XYZ file of C-alpha atoms in Angstrom:
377
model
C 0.000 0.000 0.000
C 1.543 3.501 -1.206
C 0.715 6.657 0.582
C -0.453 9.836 -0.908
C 2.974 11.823 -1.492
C 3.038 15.109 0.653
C 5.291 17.096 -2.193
C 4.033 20.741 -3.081
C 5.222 21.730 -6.628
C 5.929 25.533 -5.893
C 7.245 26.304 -9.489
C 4.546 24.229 -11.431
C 6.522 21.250 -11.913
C 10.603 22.576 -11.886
C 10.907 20.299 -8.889
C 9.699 17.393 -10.507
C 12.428 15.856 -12.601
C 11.695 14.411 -15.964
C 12.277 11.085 -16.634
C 12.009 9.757 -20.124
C 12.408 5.916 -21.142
C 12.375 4.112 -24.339
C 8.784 3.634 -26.429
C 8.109 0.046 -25.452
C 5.521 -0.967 -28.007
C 4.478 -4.564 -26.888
C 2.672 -4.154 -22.892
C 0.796 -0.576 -22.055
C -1.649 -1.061 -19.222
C -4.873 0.912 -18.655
C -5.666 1.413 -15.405
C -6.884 3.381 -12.629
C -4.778 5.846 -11.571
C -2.989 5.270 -7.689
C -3.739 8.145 -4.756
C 0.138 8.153 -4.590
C 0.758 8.147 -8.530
C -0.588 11.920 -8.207
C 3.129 13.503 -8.833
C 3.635 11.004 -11.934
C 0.373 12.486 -13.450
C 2.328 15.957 -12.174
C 5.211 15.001 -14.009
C 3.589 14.149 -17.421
C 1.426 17.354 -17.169
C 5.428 18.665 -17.331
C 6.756 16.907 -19.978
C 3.158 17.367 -21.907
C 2.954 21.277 -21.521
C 5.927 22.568 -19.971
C 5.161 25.091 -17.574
C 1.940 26.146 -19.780
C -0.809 23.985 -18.843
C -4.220 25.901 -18.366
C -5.110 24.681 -14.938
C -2.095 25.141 -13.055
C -3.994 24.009 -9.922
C -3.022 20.240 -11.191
C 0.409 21.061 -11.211
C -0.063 20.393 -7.041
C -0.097 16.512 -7.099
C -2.206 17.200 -3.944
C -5.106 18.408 -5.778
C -5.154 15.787 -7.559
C -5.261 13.101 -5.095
C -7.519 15.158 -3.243
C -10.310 15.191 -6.094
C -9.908 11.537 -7.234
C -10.602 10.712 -3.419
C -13.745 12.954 -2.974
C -14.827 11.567 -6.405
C -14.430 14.718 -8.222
C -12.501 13.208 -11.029
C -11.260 9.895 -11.325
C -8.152 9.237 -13.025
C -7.617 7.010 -15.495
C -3.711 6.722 -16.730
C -1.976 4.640 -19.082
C 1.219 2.862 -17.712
C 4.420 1.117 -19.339
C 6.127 -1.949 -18.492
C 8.550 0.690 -16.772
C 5.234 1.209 -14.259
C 5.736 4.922 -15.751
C 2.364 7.043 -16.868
C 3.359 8.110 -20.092
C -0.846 8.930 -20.512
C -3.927 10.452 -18.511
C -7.341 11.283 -18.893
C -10.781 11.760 -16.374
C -14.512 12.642 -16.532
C -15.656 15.430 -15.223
C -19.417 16.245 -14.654
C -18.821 19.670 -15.985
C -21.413 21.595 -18.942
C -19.382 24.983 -18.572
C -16.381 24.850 -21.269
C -13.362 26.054 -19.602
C -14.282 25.276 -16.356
C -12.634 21.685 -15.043
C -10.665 22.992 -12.697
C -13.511 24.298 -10.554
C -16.067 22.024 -10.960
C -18.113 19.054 -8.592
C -20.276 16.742 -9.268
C -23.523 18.384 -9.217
C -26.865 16.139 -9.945
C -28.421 18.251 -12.188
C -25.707 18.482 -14.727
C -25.830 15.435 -17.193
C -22.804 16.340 -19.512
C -19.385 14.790 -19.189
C -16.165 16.535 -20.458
C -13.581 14.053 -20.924
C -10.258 16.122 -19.152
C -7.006 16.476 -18.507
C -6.240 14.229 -21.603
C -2.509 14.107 -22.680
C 0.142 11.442 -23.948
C 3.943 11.879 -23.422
C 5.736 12.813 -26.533
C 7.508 9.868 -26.818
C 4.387 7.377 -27.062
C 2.114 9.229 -29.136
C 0.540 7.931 -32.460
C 0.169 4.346 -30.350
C -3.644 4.299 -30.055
C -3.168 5.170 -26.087
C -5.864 8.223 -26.328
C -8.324 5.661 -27.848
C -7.785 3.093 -25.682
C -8.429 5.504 -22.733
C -11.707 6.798 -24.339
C -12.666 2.928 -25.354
C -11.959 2.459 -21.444
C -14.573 5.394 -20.638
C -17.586 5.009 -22.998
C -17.422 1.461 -23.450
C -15.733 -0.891 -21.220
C -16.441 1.104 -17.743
C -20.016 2.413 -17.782
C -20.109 4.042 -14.467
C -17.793 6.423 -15.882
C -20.938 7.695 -17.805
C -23.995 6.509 -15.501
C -26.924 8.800 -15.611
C -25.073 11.456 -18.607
C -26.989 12.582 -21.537
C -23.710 12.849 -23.240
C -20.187 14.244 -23.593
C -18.960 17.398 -24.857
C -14.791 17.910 -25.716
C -13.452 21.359 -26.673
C -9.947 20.472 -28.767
C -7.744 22.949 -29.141
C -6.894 24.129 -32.731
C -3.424 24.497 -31.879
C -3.011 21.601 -34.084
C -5.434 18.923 -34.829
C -4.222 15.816 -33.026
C -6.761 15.941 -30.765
C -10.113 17.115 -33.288
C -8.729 13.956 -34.790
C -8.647 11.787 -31.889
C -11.870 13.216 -30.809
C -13.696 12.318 -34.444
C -12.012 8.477 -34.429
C -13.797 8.182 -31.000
C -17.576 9.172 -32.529
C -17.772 12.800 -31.713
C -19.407 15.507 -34.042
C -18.576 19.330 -34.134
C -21.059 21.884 -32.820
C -19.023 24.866 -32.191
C -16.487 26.963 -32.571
C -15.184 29.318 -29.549
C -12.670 31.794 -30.248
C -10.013 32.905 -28.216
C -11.377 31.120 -25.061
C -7.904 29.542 -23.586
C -4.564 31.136 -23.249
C -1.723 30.586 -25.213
C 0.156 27.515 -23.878
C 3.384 24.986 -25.761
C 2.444 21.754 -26.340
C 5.727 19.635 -26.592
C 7.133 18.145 -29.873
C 3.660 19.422 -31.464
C 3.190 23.290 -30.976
C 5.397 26.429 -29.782
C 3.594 28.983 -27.353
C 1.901 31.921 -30.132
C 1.098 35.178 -29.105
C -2.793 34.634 -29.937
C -5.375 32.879 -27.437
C -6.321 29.504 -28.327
C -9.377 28.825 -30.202
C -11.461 25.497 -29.720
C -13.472 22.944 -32.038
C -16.816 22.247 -30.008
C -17.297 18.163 -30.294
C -20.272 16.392 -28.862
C -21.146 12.691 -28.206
C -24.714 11.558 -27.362
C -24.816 8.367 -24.871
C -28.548 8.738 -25.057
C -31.953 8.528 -27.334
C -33.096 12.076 -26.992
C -36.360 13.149 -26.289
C -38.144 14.695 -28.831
C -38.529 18.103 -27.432
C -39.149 21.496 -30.055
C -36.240 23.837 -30.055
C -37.057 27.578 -31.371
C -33.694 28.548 -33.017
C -33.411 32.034 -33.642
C -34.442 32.765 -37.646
C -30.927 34.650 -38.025
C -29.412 31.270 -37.205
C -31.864 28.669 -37.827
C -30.252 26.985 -41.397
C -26.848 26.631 -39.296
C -28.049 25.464 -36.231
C -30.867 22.632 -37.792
C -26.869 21.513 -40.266
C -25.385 21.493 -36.832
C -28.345 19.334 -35.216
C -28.112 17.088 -39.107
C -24.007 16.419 -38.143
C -24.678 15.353 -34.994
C -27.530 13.101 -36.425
C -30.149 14.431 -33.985
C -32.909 16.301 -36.299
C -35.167 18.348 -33.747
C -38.523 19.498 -33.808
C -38.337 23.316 -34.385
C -40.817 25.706 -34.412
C -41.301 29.454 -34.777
C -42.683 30.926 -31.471
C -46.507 31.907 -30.988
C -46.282 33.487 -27.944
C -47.195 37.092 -27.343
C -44.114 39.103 -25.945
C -45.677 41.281 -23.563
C -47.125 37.983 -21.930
C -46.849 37.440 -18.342
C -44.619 34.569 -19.016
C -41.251 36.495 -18.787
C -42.298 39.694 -16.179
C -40.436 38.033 -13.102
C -36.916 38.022 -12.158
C -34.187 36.759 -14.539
C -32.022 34.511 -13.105
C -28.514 33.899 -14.679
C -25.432 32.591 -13.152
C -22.057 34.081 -14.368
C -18.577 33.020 -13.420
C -15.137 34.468 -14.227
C -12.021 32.052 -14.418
C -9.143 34.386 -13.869
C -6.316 32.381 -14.508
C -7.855 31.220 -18.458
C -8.919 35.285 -18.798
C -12.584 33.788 -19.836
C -15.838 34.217 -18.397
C -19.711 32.347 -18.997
C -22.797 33.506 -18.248
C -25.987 31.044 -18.283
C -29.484 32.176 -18.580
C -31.588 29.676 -16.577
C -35.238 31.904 -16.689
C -35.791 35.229 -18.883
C -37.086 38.217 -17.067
C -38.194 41.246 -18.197
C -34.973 42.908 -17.034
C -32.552 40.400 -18.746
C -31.085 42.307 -21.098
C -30.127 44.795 -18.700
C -28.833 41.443 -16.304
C -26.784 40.465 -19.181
C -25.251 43.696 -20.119
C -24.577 44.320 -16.543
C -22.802 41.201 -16.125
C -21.021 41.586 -19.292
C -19.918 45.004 -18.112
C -17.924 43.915 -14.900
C -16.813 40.669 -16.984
C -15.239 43.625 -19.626
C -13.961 45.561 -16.665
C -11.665 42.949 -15.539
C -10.207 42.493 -19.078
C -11.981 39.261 -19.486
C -10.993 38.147 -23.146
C -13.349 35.633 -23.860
C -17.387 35.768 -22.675
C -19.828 32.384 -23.070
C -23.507 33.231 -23.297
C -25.942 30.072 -22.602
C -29.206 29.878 -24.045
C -32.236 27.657 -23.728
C -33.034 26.871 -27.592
C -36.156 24.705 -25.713
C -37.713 28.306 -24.366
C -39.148 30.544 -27.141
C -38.138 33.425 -25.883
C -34.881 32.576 -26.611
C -36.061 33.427 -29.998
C -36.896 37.191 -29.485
C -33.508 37.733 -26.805
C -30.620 36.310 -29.020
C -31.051 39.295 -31.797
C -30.609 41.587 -28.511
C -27.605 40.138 -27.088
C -26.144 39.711 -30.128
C -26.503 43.784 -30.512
C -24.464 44.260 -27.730
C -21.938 42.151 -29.612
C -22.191 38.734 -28.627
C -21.899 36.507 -31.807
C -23.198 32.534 -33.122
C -20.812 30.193 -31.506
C -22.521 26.710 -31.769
C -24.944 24.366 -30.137
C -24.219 22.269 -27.036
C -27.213 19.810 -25.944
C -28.334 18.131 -23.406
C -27.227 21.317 -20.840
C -29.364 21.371 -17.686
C -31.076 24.066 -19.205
C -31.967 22.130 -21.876
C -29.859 22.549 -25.622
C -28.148 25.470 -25.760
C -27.517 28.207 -28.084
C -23.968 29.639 -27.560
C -23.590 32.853 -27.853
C -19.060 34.404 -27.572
C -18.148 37.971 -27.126
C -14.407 38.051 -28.147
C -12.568 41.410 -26.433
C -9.828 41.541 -28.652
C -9.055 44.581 -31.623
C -8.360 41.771 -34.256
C -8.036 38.289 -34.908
C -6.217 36.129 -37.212
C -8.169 33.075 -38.517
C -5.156 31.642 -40.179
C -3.839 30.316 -36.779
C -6.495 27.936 -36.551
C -5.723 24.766 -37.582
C -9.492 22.654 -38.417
C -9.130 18.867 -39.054
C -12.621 18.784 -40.366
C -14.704 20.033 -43.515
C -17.973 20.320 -41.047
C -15.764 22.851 -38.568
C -14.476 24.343 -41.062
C -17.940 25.626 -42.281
C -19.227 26.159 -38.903
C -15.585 28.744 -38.265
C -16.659 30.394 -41.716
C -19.943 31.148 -40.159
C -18.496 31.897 -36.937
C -16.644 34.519 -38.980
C -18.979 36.161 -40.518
C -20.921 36.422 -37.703
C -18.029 38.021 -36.063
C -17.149 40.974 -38.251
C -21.066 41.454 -38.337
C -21.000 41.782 -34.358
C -17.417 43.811 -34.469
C -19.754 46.446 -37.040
C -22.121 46.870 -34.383
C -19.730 47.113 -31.102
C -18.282 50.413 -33.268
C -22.236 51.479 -34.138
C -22.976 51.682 -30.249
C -19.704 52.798 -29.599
């Protein structure tokens, strides 16, 4: 029986020394990972990233024995005949993107985000990322119990991991720009000056119910492709209801959160009020304040009235970002508000030819919101 190793990495890693053995092709093990393994997972966070990873609170080998205990995450690593990780992954319970490193497990989310996922250098293009996902969706079902689905952002840094993501079943939905901060990935990437953009992937692991979406009519031919990829064709209708109804004259109620340390923000509408434009904008406000970079606006595409708001936010400068289902407010339009002066699309790197029409649209959406930020002034 190992014990949990006491070891605080105060530099992120520098006092973690890297240890790098030959590729042995014939015996890797995947396995749960060990309470006291937690500064080997440190280590290959190291010799994955450097001293860029996004969520530098799993640079503490601590944390991460701490969460896998409380059930948090649960760690799932891939080990050589060296007993060496040389690859990781978990499941959170998590439907915010960009926000692992905070979250629980909380009942009435039913997404899963499959995290922390990385390979060392030396052992990459061996099938260990698939194995790990076959391991997840397949093989060990209570790593999914009771989730509508899984959602993975990928970086388009390169497009390894859109790649991986696609050979494992998943379908794009999205595109979110600048959301991360620039990081290195060894032997694949150096560090750029730009943010990192993501490819929004979803997997369902259930039938959905047939419930009618309203997409907004602005939006409606991308969303229902979106919905076609994904193999899920939705009810949709055009909403009857009178605006001035009763329906929306109580209190909005929204929950935003800021993530300092990626520079990115979301804000969720769970009930429109007559006052939620004004919420919104407030909350966007502060977010813009703080220099936020990146802003993630959730909408209910199951509540009609997210039909008459989107056109609103989206004249404050929000802009079409993709679809995510299954959200515990039921599938969601996102909406991004990107605080940067310009942007160059020719750093992201798209594996697919579905992304690569949904980041065209993205686009033009864009520039279309950048015209109206300099209208309002």
């Amino acid at each position: 029986m190992c014990e949990v190793s006491n070891e605080i990495i105060s530099a992120k890693g520098k006092d973690i020394p890297i240890l790098l053995a030959k590729k042995d092709d014939d015996h890797i093990e995947i396995r749960y990972m060990k309470l006291c393994e937690a500064v080997d997972v440190v280590r290959l966070i190291y010799q994955c990233y450097g001293y860029t990873y996004f969520y530098e609170n799993f640079y503490y080998p601590e944390h991460i024995a701490e969460y896998n205990e409380r059930g948090v995450m649960r760690s799932l690593v891939a080990v050589n005949k060296n007993g060496e990780i040389i690859g990781h992954m978990t499941l959170f319970r998590n439907e915010i993107i960009g926000n692992i490193a905070r979250t629980g497990t909380k009942e009435e989310c039913k997404l899963g985000e499959p995290s922390m996922v990385m390979v060392r250098p030396d052992y990459r293009n061996m099938n260990i990322f698939s194995r790990m996902m076959n391991r997840v969706m397949k093989e060990d079902l209570s790593y999914t119990k009771n989730l509508s689905g899984l959602f993975s952002p990928p970086i388009s840094e390169h497009i390894y991991s859109q790649l991986a993501m696609y050979k494992c079943g998943f379908k794009d939905c999205g595109c979110l720009l600048g959301n991360y901060p620039p990081a290195e990935i060894k032997d694949i990437s150096n560090k750029q000056s730009q943010r990192i953009s993501l490819v929004l992937t979803y997997y369902s692991l259930q039938n959905r119910k047939n419930k009618i979406i309203y997409p907004p009519s602005q939006h409606r031919k991308m969303i229902l492709d979106i919905y076609g990829n994904l193999g899920a064709v939705p009810n949709w209708e055009e909403p009857q209801c009178h605006y001035d109804d009763q329906s929306y004259k109580e209190t909005s109620l929204i929950k935003a959160k800021i993530v300092p340390k990626l520079n990115n923000a979301s804000i969720k509408v769970s009930r429109y009020g007559a006052d939620i434009v004004e919420c919104v904008k407030k909350k966007m406000k502060e977010m813009l304040a703080k220099n936020t970079e990146a802003i993630l606006l959730y909408l209910s595409l199951n509540d009609p009235l997210t039909y008459k708001f989107a056109e609103q936010f989206e004249q404050m400068g929000f802009f079409f970002a993709g679809v995510l289902p299954a959200m515990s407010i039921g599938d969601a339009l996102i909406l991004q508000y990107l605080n940067a002066s310009n942007f160059d699309y020719n750093k992201v790197q798209i594996a697919s030819k579905n992304a690569k029409e949904i980041l065209d649209y993205v686009r033009k959406c864009e520039l279309k919101a950048r015209h109206m930020i300099r209208l309002v002034g």
